Coordinates of C-alpha atoms in Angstrom, one line a residue:
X1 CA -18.4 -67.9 2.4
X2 CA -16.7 -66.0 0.3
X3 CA -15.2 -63.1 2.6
X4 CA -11.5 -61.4 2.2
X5 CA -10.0 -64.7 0.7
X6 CA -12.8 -65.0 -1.3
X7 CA -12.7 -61.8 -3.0
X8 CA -8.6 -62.2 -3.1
X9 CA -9.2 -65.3 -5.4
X10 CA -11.3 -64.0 -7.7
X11 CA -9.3 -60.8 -8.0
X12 CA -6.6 -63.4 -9.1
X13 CA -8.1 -65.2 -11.4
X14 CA -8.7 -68.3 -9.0
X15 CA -11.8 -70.0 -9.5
X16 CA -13.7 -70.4 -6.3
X17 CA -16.0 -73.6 -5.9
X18 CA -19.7 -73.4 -6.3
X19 CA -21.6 -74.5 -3.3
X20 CA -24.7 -76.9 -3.4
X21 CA -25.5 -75.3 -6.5
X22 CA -28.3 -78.2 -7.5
X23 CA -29.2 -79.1 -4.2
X24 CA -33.3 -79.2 -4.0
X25 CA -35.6 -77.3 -1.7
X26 CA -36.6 -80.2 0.6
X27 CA -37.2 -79.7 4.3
X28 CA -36.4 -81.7 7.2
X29 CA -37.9 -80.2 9.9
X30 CA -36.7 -82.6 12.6
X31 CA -33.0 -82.0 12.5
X32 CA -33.7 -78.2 13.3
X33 CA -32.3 -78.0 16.5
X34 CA -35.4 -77.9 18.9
X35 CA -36.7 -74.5 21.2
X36 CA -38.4 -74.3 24.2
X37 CA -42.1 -74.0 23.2
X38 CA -43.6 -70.6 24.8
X39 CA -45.5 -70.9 27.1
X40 CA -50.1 -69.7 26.4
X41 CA -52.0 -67.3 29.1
X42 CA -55.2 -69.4 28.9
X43 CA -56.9 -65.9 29.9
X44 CA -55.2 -64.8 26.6
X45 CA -56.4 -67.9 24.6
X46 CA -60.2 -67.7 25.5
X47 CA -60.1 -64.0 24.3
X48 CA -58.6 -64.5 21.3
X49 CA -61.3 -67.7 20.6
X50 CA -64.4 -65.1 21.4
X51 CA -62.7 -62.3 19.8
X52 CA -62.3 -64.5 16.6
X53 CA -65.9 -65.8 16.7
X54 CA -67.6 -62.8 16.9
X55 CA -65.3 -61.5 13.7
X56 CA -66.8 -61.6 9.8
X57 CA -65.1 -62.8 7.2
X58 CA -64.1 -59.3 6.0
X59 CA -62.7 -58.7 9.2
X60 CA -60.2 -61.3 9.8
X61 CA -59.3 -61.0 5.7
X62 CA -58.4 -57.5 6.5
X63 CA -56.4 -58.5 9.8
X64 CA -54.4 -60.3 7.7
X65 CA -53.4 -57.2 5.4
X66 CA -51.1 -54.0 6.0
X67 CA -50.4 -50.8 4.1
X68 CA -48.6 -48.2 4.2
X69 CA -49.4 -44.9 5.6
X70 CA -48.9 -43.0 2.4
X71 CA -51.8 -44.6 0.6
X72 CA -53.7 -45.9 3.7
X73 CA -56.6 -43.2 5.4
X74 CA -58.0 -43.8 8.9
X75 CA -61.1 -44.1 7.1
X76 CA -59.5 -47.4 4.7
X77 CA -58.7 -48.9 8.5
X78 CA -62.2 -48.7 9.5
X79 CA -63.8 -49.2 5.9
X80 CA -61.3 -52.6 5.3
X81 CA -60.7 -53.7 8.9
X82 CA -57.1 -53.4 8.4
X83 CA -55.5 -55.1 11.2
X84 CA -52.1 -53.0 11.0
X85 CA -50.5 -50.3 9.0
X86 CA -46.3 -49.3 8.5
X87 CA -44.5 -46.3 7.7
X88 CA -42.1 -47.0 5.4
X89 CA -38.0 -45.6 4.8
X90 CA -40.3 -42.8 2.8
X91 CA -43.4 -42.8 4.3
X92 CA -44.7 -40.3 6.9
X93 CA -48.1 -38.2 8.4
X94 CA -48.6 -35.9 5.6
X95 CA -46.2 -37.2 3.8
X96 CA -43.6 -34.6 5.5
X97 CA -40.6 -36.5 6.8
X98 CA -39.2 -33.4 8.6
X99 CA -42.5 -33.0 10.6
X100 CA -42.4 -32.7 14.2
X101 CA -42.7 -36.1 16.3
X102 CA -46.3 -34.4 17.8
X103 CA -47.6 -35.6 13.8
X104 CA -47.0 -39.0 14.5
X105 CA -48.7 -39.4 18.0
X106 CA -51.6 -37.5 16.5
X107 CA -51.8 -40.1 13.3
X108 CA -51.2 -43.0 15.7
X109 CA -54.1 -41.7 17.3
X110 CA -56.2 -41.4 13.8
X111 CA -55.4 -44.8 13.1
X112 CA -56.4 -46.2 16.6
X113 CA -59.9 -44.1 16.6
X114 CA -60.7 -45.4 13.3
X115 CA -59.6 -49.3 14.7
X116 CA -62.1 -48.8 17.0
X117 CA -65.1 -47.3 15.6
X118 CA -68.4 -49.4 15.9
X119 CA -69.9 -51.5 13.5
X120 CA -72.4 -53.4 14.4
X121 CA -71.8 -56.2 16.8
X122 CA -68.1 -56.7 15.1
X123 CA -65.9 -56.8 17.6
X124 CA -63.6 -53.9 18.2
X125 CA -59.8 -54.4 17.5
X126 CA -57.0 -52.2 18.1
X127 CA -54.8 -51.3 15.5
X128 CA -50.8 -52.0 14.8
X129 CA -48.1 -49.5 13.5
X130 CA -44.9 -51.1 12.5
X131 CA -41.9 -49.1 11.5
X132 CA -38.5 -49.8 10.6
X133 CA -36.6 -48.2 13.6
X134 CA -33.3 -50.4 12.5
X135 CA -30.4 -48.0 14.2
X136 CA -32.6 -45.8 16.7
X137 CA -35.7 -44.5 15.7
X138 CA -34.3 -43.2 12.7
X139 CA -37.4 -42.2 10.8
X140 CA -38.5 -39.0 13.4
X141 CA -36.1 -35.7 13.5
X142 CA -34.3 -35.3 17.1
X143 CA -34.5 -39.4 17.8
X144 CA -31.3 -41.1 19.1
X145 CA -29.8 -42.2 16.3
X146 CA -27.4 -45.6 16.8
X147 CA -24.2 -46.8 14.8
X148 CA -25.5 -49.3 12.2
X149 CA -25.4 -52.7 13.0
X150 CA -22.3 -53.8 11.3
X151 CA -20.7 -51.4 13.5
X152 CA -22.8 -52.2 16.7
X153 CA -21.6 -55.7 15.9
X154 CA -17.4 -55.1 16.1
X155 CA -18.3 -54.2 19.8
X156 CA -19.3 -57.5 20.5
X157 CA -21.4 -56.0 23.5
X158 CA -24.3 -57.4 23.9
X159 CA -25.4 -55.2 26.8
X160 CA -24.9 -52.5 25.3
X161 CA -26.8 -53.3 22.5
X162 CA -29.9 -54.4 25.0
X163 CA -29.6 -50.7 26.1
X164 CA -29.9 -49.7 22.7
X165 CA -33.2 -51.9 22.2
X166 CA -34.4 -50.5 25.6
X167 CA -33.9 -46.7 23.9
X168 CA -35.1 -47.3 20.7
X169 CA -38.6 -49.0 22.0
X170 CA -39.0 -45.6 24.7
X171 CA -38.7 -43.2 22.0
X172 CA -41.0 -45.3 20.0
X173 CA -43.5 -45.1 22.7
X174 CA -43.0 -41.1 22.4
X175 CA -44.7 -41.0 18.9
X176 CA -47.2 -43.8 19.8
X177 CA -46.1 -45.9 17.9
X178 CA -46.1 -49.8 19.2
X179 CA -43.4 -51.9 17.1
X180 CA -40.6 -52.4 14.6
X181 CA -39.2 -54.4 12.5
X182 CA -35.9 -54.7 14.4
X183 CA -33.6 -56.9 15.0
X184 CA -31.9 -57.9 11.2
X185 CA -30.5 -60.9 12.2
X186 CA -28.7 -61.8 8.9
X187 CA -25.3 -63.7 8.9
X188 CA -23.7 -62.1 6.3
X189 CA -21.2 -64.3 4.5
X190 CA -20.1 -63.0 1.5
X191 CA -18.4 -59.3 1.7
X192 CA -20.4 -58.2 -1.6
X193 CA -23.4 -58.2 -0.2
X194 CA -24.6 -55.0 -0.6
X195 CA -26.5 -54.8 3.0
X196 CA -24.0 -55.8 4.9
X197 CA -24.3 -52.9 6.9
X198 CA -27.3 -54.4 8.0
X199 CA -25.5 -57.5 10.1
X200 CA -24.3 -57.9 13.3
X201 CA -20.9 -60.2 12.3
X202 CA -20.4 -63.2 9.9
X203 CA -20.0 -64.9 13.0
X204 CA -23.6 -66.9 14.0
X205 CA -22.5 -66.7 17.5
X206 CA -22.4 -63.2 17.8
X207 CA -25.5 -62.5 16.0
X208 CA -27.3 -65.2 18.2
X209 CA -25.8 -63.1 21.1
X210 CA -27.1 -60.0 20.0
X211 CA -30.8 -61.2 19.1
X212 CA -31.2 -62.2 22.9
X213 CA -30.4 -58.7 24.2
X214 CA -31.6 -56.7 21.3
X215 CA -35.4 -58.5 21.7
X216 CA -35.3 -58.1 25.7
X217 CA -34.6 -54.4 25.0
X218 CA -37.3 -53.8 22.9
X219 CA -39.9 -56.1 24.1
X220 CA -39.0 -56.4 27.8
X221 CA -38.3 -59.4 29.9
X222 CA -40.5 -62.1 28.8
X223 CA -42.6 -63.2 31.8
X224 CA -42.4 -59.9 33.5
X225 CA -45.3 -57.2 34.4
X226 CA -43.9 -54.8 31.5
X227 CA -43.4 -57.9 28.6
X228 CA -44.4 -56.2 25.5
X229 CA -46.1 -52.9 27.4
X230 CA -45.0 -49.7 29.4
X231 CA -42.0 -48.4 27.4
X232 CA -41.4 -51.8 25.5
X233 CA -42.7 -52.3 22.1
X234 CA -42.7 -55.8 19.7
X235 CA -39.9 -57.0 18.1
X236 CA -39.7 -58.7 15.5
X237 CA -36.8 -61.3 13.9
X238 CA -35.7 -60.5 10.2
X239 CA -35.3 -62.0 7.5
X240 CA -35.9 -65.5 7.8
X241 CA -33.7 -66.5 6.7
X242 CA -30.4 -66.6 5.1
X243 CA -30.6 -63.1 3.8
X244 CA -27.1 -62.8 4.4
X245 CA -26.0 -65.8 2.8
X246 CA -26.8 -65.8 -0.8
X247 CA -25.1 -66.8 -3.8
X248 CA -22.5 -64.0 -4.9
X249 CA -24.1 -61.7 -2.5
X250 CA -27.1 -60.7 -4.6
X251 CA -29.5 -59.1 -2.6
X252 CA -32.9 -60.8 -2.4
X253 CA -30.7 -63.8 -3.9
X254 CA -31.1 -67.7 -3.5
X255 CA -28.9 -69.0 -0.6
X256 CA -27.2 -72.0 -2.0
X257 CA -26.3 -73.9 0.6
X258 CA -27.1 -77.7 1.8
X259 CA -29.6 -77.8 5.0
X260 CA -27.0 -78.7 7.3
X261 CA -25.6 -75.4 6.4
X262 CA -28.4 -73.1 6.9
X263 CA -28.7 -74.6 10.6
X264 CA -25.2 -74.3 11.4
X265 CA -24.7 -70.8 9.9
X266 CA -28.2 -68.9 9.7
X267 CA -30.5 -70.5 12.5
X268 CA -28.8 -69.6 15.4
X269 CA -29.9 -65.9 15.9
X270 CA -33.5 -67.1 15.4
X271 CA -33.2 -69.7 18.3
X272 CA -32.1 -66.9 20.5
X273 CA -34.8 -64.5 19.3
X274 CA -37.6 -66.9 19.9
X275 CA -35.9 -68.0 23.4
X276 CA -36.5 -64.0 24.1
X277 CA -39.7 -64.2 23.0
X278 CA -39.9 -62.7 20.0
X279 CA -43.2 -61.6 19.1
X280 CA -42.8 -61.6 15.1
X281 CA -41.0 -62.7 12.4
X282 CA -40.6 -61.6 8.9
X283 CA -40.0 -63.5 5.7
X284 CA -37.0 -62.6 3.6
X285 CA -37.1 -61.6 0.3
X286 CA -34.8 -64.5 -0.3
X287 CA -34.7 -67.9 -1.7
X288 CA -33.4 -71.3 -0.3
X289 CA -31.7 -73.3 -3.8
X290 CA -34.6 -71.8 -5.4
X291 CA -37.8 -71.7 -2.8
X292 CA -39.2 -68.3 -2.4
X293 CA -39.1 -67.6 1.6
X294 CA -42.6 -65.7 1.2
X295 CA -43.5 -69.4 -0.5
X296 CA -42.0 -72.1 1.9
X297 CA -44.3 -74.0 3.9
X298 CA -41.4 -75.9 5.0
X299 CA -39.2 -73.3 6.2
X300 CA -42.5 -70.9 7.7
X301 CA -44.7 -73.7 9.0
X302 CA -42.7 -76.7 9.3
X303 CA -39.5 -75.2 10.7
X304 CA -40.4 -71.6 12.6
X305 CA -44.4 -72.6 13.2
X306 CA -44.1 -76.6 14.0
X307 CA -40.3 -77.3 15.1
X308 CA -40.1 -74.1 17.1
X309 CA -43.3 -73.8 17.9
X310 CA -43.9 -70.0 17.3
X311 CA -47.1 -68.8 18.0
X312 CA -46.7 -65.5 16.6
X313 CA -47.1 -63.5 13.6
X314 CA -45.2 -64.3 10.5
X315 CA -44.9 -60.7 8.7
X316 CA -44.2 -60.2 5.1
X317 CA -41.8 -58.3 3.6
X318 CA -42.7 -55.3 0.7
X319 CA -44.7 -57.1 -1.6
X320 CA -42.3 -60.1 -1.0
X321 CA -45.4 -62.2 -1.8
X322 CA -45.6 -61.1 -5.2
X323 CA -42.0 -62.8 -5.6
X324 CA -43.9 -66.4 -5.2
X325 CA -44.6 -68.4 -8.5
X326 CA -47.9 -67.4 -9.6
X327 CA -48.3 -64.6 -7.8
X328 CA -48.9 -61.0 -8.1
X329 CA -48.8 -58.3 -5.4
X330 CA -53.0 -57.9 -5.5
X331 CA -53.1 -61.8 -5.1
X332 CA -51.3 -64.3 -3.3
X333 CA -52.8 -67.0 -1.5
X334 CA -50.3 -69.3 -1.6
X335 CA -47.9 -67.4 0.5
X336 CA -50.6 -67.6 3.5
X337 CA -51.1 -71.4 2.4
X338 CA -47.3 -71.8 3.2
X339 CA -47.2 -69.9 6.9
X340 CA -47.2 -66.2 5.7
X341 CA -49.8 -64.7 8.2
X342 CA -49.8 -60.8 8.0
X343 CA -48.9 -59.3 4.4
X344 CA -46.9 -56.0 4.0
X345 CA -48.7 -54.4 0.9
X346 CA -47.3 -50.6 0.8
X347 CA -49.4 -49.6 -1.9
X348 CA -51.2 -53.1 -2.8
X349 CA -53.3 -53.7 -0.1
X350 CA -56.6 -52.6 -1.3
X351 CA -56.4 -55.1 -4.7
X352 CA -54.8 -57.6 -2.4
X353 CA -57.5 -57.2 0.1
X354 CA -60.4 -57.8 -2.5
X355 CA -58.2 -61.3 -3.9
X356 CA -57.6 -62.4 -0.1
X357 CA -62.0 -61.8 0.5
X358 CA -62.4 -64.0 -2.9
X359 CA -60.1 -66.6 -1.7
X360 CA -61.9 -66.8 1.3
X361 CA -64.9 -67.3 0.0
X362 CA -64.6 -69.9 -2.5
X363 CA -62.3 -72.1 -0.4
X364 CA -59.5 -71.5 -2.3
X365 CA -57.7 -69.9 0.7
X366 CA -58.8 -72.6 3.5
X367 CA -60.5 -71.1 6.5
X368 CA -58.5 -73.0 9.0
X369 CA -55.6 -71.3 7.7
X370 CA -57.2 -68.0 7.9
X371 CA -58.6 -68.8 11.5
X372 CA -54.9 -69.4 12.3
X373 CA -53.5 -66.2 11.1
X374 CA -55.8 -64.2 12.6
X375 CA -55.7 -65.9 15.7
X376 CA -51.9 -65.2 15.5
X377 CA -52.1 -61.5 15.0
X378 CA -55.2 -61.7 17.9
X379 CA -52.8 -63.5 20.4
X380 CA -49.8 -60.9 19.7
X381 CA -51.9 -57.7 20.4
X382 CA -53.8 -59.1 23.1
X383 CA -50.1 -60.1 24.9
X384 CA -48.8 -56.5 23.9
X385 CA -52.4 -55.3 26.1
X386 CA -53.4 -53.4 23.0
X387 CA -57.0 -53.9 23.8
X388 CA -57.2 -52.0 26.6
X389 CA -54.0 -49.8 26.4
X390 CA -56.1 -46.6 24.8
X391 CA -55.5 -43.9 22.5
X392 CA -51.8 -43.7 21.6
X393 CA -51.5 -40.3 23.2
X394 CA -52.7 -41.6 26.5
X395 CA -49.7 -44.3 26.8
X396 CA -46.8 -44.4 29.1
X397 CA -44.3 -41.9 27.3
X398 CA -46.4 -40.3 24.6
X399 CA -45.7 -37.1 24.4
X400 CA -42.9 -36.4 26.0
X401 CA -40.8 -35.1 23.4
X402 CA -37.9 -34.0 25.9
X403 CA -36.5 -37.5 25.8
X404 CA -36.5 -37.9 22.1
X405 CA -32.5 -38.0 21.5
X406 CA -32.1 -37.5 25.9
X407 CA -28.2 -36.8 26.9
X408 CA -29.4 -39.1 30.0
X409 CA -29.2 -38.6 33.1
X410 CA -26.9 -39.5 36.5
X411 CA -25.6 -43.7 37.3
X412 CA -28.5 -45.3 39.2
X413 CA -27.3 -48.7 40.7
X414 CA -23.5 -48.2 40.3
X415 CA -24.2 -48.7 36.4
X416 CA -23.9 -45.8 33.6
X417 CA -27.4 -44.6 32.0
X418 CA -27.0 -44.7 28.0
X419 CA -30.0 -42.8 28.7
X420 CA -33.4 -42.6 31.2
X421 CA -34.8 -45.2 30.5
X422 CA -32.2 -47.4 30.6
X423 CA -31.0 -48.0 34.2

């Protein structure tokens, strides 16, 4: 770490130690501290097996790939099976990011319609829209907008900051929307990072804290009626991992640190996620002395996929694939041959898709592997009751505008409301 005294030394002239600089890459799975494995609906399981047999190849290639909404048409998701789109920081319906939150229900609904067209006997599968609602749902105009989380963090609250997850995932629900790619659980250890905003503390255990209450306010207790449906939305655990801890602070950096280290300081908040039940997890941008995270088959399926047992879906970040050695943002199998099962490919997708189908064909991209992925992104929508949920516009919340940005409303059970749907 090198922090305020840190920073003081090199200021004077001190030199300050290099950590692990030539340590390798290598993986030990086994002396990752263990998690309780989640537990399988076997209702759940048999659908996702039919579901999956029924699929072509071009389907479950295009399951695996997601755009962005600024160069993805309702008519790509039905023409390419895409099995999810996002919105990014720039990115809105009609490209007008001062358009009224009625826009997005009405593209959410777009999206779903063309999801669901028919085509032949293909089975039908609902779409996903991921967004980056990191402080509040900070992309639509009137939305409660939260302290960001470096901030949030010097509280050290964590129920308030479930409240926060609770409000974020309701006014989600009001533009139809169905996830985020929330919480950033990044231990940030050297001040010069330039995203340090984006932590909770330098302190694992108040990160780890936080994770807990910020994944049960967006995705709901897990085990309960309303897990992942009603006003909750998924979740999903970023950026595994040590974003926050790379050399000099250099952003999308290599975290040079000895194994022991990345346990003790970085893998805390992900236990706690995945004890909430996170539903996703997305790769960093980052390296570990040297390995790509969008590249690590011992960090994605060894560690998160084998040691904790994560049956969910492993997300990308933008065009982090392309980061890999040897790959390109239109092509990139190895990143899916290490654990990556759901690419984010803004603006690659379509070049990317084509790559992924010729991979799949010739064997180069194993079909086991594929199965798995799929079956991953399958198992996440069917828990989230995306199959039969309907059009966006017909969920619980859509549409009502009115508590977009809500002042709240009176105590219920001796507690304050942060807002209405938070008591």
């Amino acid at each position: 770490m090198v922090g305020r005294l840190g920073l003081c030394a090199v200021a004077l002239g001190i030199a300050v130690p290099a950590i692990a600089l030539s340590q390798e890459a290598v993986v030990h799975p086994s002396t990752w501290p263990s998690v309780a494995a989640s537990p399988k609906d076997a209702a759940i399981e048999r659908w996702v097996e039919e579901i999956l047999r029924r699929m072509s190849l071009e389907q479950k290639v295009g399951q695996t790939i997601q755009g962005d909404i600024a160069s993805v048409t309702p008519q790509d998701v039905a023409t390419y099976h895409l099995g999810s789109v996002l919105n990014g920081g720039s990115s809105s319906p009609g490209g007008d990011e001062f358009g009224p939150a009625s826009s997005w229900v009405a593209a959410a609904d777009a999206y779903y319609d063309a999801s669901m067209q028919k085509q032949g006997q293909l089975p039908r599968i609902p779409i996903m829209w991921g967004s980056d609602a990191v402080h509040g749902h900070n992309n639509i105009v009137g939305a409660t907008l939260f302290p960001h989380n470096i901030g949030l963090g010097a509280a050290n609250d964590p129920a308030l900051i479930e409240k926060i997850g609770a409000i974020t995932a309701a006014e989600l629900r009001v533009t139809g929307l169905d996830w985020t790619f929330a919480p950033t659980l990044a231990v940030a250890r050297d001040d010069r990072w330039g995203r340090t905003y984006e932590s909770f503390s330098e302190e694992p255990s108040i990160v780890a804290a936080y994770a807990t209450a910020y994944v049960r306010g967006l995705q709901g207790e897990r085990g309960s009626r309303d897990w992942l449906r009603g006003q909750h939305v998924i979740a999903t655990a970023k950026h595994f991992i040590a974003d926050g801890g790379t050399f000099e602070g250099r952003d999308r950096g290599d975290a040079k640190v000895s194994e022991g280290e990345l346990i003790r300081l970085f893998s805390p908040p992900y236990v706690s996620a995945l004890d909430a039940g996170v539903q996703s997890v997305m790769a960093s941008f980052s390296s570990w002395n040297g390995a790509k995270m969008h590249g690590s088959e011992g960090m994605l399926t060894g560690v998160l996929k084998r040691r904790w047992g994560f049956d969910g879906v492993v997300v990308g970040d933008w065009d982090g694939h392309a980061r890999v050695p040897g790959c390109t943002p239109d092509d990139c199998p190895a990143s899916m041959a290490a654990g990556l099962d759901l690419y984010m490919a803004p603006a690659s997708w379509k070049a990317l898709y084509a790559s992924q189908l010729a991979s799949a064909r010739s064997g180069k991209l194993p079909s086991a592997r594929l199965d798995d992925a799929v079956r991953r992104i399958l198992r996440v929508k069917l828990r989230a009751g995306l199959f039969e949920a309907g059009r966006p516009s017909t969920r619980p919340l859509a549409g009502r505008y009115e508590l977009l940005g809500s002042p709240g409303i009176a105590p219920s059970r001796g507690r304050r409301c942060v807002s209405r749907w938070s008591c």
